[in-house]
Short mmCIF file of C-alpha atoms in Angstrom, two decimals:
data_model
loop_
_atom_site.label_atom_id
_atom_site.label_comp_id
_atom_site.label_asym_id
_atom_site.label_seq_id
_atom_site.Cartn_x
_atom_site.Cartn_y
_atom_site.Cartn_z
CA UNK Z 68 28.24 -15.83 11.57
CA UNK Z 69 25.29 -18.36 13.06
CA UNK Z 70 25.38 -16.27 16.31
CA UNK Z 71 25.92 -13.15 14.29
CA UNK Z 72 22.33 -13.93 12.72
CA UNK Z 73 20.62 -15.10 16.40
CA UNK Z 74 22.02 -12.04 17.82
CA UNK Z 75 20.18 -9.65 14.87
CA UNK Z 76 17.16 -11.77 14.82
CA UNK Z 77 16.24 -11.25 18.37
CA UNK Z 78 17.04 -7.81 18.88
CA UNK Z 79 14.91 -7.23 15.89
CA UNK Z 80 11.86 -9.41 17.16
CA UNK Z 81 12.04 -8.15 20.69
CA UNK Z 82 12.24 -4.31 19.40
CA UNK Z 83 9.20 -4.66 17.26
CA UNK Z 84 7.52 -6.68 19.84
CA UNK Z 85 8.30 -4.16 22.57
CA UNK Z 86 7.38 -0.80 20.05
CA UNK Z 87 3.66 -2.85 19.25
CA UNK Z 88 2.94 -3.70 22.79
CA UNK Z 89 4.12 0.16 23.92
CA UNK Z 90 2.40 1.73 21.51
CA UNK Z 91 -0.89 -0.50 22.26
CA UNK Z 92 -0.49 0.00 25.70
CA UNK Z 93 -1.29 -3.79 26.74
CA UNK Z 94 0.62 -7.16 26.61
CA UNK Z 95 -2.79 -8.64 25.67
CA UNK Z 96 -2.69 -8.99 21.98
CA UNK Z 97 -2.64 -12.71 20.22
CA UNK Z 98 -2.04 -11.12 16.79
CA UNK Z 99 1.20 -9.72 17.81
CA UNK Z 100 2.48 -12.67 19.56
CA UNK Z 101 1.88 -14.97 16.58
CA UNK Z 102 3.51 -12.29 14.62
CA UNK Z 103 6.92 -12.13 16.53
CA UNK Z 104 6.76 -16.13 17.71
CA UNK Z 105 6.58 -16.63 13.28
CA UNK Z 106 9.59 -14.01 13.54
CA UNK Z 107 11.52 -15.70 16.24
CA UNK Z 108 11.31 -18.91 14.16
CA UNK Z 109 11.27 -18.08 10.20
CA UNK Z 110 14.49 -15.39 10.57
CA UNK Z 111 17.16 -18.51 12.39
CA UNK Z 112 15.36 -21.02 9.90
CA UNK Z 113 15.71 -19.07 6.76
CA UNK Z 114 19.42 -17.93 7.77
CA UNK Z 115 20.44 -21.40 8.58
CA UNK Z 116 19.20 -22.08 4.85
CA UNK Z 117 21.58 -19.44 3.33
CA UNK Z 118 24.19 -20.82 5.90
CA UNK Z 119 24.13 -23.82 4.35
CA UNK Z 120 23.06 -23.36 0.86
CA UNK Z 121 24.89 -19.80 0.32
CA UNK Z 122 26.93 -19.13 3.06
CA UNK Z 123 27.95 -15.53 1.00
CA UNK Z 124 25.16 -14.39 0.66
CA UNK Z 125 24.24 -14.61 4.50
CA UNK Z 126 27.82 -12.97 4.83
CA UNK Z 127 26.27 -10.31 3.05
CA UNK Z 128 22.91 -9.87 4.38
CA UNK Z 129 24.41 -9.62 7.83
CA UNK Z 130 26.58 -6.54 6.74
CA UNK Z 131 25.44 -3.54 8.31
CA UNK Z 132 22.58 -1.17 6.27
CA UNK Z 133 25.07 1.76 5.98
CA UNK Z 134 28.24 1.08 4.02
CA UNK Z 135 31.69 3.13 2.42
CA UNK Z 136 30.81 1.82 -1.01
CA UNK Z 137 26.86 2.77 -0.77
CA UNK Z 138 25.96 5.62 -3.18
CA UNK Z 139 24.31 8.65 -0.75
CA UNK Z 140 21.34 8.14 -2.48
CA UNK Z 141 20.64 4.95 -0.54
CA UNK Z 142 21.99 6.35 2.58
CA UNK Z 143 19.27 8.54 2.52
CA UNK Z 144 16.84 6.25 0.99
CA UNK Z 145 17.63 3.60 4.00
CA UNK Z 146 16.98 6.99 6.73
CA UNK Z 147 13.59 7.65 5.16
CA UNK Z 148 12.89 4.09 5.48
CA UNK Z 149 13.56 3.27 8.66
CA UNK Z 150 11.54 6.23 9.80
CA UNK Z 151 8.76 4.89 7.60
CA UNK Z 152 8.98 1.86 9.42
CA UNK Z 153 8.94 3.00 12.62
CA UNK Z 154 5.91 5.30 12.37
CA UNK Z 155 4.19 2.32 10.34
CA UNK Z 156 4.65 0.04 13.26
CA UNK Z 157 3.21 3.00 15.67
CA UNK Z 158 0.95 3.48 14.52
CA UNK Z 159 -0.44 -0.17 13.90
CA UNK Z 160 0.22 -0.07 18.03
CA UNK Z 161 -2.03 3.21 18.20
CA UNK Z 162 -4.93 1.52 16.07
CA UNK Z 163 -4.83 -1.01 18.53
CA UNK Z 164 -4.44 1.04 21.64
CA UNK Z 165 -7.53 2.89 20.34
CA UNK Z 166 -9.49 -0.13 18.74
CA UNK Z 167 -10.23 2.02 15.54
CA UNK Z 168 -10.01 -1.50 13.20
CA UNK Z 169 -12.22 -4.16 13.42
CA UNK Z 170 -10.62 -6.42 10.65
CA UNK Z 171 -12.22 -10.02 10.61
CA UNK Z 172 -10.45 -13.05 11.71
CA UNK Z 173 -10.65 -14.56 8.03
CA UNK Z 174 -8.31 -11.14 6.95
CA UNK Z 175 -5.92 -11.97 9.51
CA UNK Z 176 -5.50 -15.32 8.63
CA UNK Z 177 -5.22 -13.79 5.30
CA UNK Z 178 -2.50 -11.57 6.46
CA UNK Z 179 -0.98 -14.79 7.98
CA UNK Z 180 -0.86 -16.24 5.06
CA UNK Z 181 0.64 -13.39 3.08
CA UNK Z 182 3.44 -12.58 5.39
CA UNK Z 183 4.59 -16.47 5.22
CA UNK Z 184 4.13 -16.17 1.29
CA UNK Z 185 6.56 -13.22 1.46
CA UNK Z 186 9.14 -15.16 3.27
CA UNK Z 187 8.96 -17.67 0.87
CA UNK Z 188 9.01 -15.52 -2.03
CA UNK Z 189 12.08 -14.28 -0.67
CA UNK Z 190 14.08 -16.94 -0.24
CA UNK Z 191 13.01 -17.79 -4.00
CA UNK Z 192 14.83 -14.60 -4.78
CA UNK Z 193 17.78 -15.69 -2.43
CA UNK Z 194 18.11 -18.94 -4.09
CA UNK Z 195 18.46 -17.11 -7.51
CA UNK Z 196 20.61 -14.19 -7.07
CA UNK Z 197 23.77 -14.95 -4.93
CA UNK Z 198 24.27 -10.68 -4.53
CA UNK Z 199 21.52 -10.17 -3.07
CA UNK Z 200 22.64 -7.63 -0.96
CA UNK Z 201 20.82 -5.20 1.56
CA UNK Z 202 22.30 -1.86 0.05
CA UNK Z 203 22.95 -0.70 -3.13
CA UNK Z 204 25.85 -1.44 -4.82
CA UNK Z 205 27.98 -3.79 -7.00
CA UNK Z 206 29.91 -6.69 -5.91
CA UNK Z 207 33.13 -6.41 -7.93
CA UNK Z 208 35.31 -8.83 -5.30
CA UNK Z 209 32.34 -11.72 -5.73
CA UNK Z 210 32.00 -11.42 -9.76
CA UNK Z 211 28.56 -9.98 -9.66
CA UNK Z 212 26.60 -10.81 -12.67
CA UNK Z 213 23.24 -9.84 -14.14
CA UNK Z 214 20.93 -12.35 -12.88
CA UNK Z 215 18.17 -13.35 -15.46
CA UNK Z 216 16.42 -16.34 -13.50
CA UNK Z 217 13.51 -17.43 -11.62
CA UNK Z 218 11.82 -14.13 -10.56
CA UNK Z 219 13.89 -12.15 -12.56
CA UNK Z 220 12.58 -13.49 -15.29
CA UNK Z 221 9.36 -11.57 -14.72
CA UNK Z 222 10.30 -7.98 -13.30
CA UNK Z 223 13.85 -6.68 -12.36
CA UNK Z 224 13.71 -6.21 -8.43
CA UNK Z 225 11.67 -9.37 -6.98
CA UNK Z 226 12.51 -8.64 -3.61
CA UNK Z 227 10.61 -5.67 -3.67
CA UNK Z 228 7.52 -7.08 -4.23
CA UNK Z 229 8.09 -9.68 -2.29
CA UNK Z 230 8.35 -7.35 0.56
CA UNK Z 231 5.36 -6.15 -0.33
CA UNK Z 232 3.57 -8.90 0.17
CA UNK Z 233 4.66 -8.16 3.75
CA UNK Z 234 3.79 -4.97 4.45
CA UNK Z 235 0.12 -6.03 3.44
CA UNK Z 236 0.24 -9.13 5.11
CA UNK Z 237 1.57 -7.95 8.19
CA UNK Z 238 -1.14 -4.93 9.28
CA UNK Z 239 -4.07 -7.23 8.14
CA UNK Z 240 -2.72 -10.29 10.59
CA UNK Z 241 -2.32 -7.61 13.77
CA UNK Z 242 -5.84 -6.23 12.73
CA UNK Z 243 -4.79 -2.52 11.88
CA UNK Z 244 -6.71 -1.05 8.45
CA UNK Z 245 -4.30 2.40 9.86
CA UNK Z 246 -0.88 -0.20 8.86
CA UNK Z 247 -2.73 -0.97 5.53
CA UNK Z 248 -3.64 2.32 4.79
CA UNK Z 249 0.28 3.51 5.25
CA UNK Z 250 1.52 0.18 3.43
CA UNK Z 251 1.26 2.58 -0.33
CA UNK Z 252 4.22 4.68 0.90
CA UNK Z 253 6.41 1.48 1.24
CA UNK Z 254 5.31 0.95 -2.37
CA UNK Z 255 6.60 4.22 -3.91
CA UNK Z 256 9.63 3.76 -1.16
CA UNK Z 257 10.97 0.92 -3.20
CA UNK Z 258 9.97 2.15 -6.38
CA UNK Z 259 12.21 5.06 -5.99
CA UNK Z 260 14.78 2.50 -4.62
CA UNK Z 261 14.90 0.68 -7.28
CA UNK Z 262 15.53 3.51 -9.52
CA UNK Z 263 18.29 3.93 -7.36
CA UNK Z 264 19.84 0.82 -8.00
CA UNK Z 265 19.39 0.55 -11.27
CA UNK Z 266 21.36 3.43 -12.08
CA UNK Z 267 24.28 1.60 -10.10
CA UNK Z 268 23.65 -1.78 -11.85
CA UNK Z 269 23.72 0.13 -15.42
CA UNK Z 270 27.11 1.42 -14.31
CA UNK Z 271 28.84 -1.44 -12.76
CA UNK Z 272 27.13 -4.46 -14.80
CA UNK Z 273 27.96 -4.24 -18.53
CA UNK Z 274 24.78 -6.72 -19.16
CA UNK Z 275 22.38 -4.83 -16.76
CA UNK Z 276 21.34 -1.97 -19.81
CA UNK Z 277 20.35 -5.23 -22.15
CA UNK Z 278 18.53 -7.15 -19.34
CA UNK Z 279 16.47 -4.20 -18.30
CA UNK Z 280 15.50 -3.80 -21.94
CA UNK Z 281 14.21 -8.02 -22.09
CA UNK Z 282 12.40 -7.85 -18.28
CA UNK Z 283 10.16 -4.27 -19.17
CA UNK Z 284 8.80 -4.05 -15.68
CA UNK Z 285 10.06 -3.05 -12.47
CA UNK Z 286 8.28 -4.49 -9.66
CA UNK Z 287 4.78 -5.58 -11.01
CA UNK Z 288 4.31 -7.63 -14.15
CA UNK Z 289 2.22 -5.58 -16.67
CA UNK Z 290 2.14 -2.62 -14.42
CA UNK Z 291 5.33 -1.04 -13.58
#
């Protein structure tokens, strides 16, 4: 499993790294190498966590994106977003390529800041909720169960905005106000996500109905 999570951790880093530096055209870009070097270090850290702490859920995380047991609503969901993700990161390489964005050093730091903040957030959530799983679905062979705790406490998918926090974070750090400006359509991404799962949590969790009905908001406290 430990060299099931090195393996996906550095094909992931290297393919962003080699999309950005394509795209840009140039090798010559500190952003993006503090970017993927973070990358290259947080993803083996924070697995070794799970690996140790919840050695399930890191089962589970390293499952593949399309399953049998996914509903085709998140088939398709997990096709629009990977497309979204790949233009996103394109583009972010074009902005630099064409040096449209002059974002100041005190933003990227910012963005820095943000994207480690995510990560953290995250692993909050991980701590939390055991089933924590990258597609929809419900978890009848582990016992899943409504989790009320920590984040969840506050709005029903935590992940989400967690992630959030990294599709900010991450344009502002590489200097690209083009990745900011496309972040939004991550936003409604995951809102229609979690609409998504919700409808398989109401079915396959008993509790889920009465939890959503405590915890009123979806991804933002007080807004949605």
């Amino acid at each position: 499993m430990i060299a099931r999570l090195l393996l996906q951790n550095t094909i992931v880093v290297v393919a962003i790294g080699a999309l950005l530096f394509a795209t840009a055209g140039s090798l010559g870009w500190p952003a993006a190498w503090v970017m993927l070097i973070v990358s290259a270090i947080l993803g083996p850290a924070c697995g070794l966590w799970l690996a140790r702490t919840d050695p399930a859920l890191l089962a589970e995380r390293l499952r593949p994106t399309f399953q049998a047991n996914q509903p085709a609503a998140d088939k398709i969901f997990m096709l629009i977003f990977f497309l979204a993700l790949l233009l996103w990161l394109v583009a972010i390489g074009l902005d630099r390529r064409a040096n449209a964005s002059d974002v100041p050093l005190l933003l990227q730091v910012l963005g820095l800041a943000m994207y480690l903040l995510s990560i953290a957030f995250i692993m909050w959530v991980f701590r939390e909720n055991s089933f924590a799983a990258p597609v929809v679905k419900v978890q009848a062979a582990r016992h899943q169960r409504v989790i009320s705790s920590g984040p969840y406490a506050f709005v029903r998918h935590p992940m989400y905005s967690g992630i959030m926090l990294y599709f900010l974070g991450i344009p502002l750090l590489l200097g690209s106000w083009w990745g900011v400006a496309i972040a939004p359509v991550f936003a409604i991404l995951f809102a229609i996500r979690a609409r998504i799962e919700e409808r398989a949590l109401v079915e396959g969790l008993p509790d889920y109905a009465d939890y959503a009905e405590r915890v009123r908001y979806r991804l933002v406290p007080g807004l949605w």
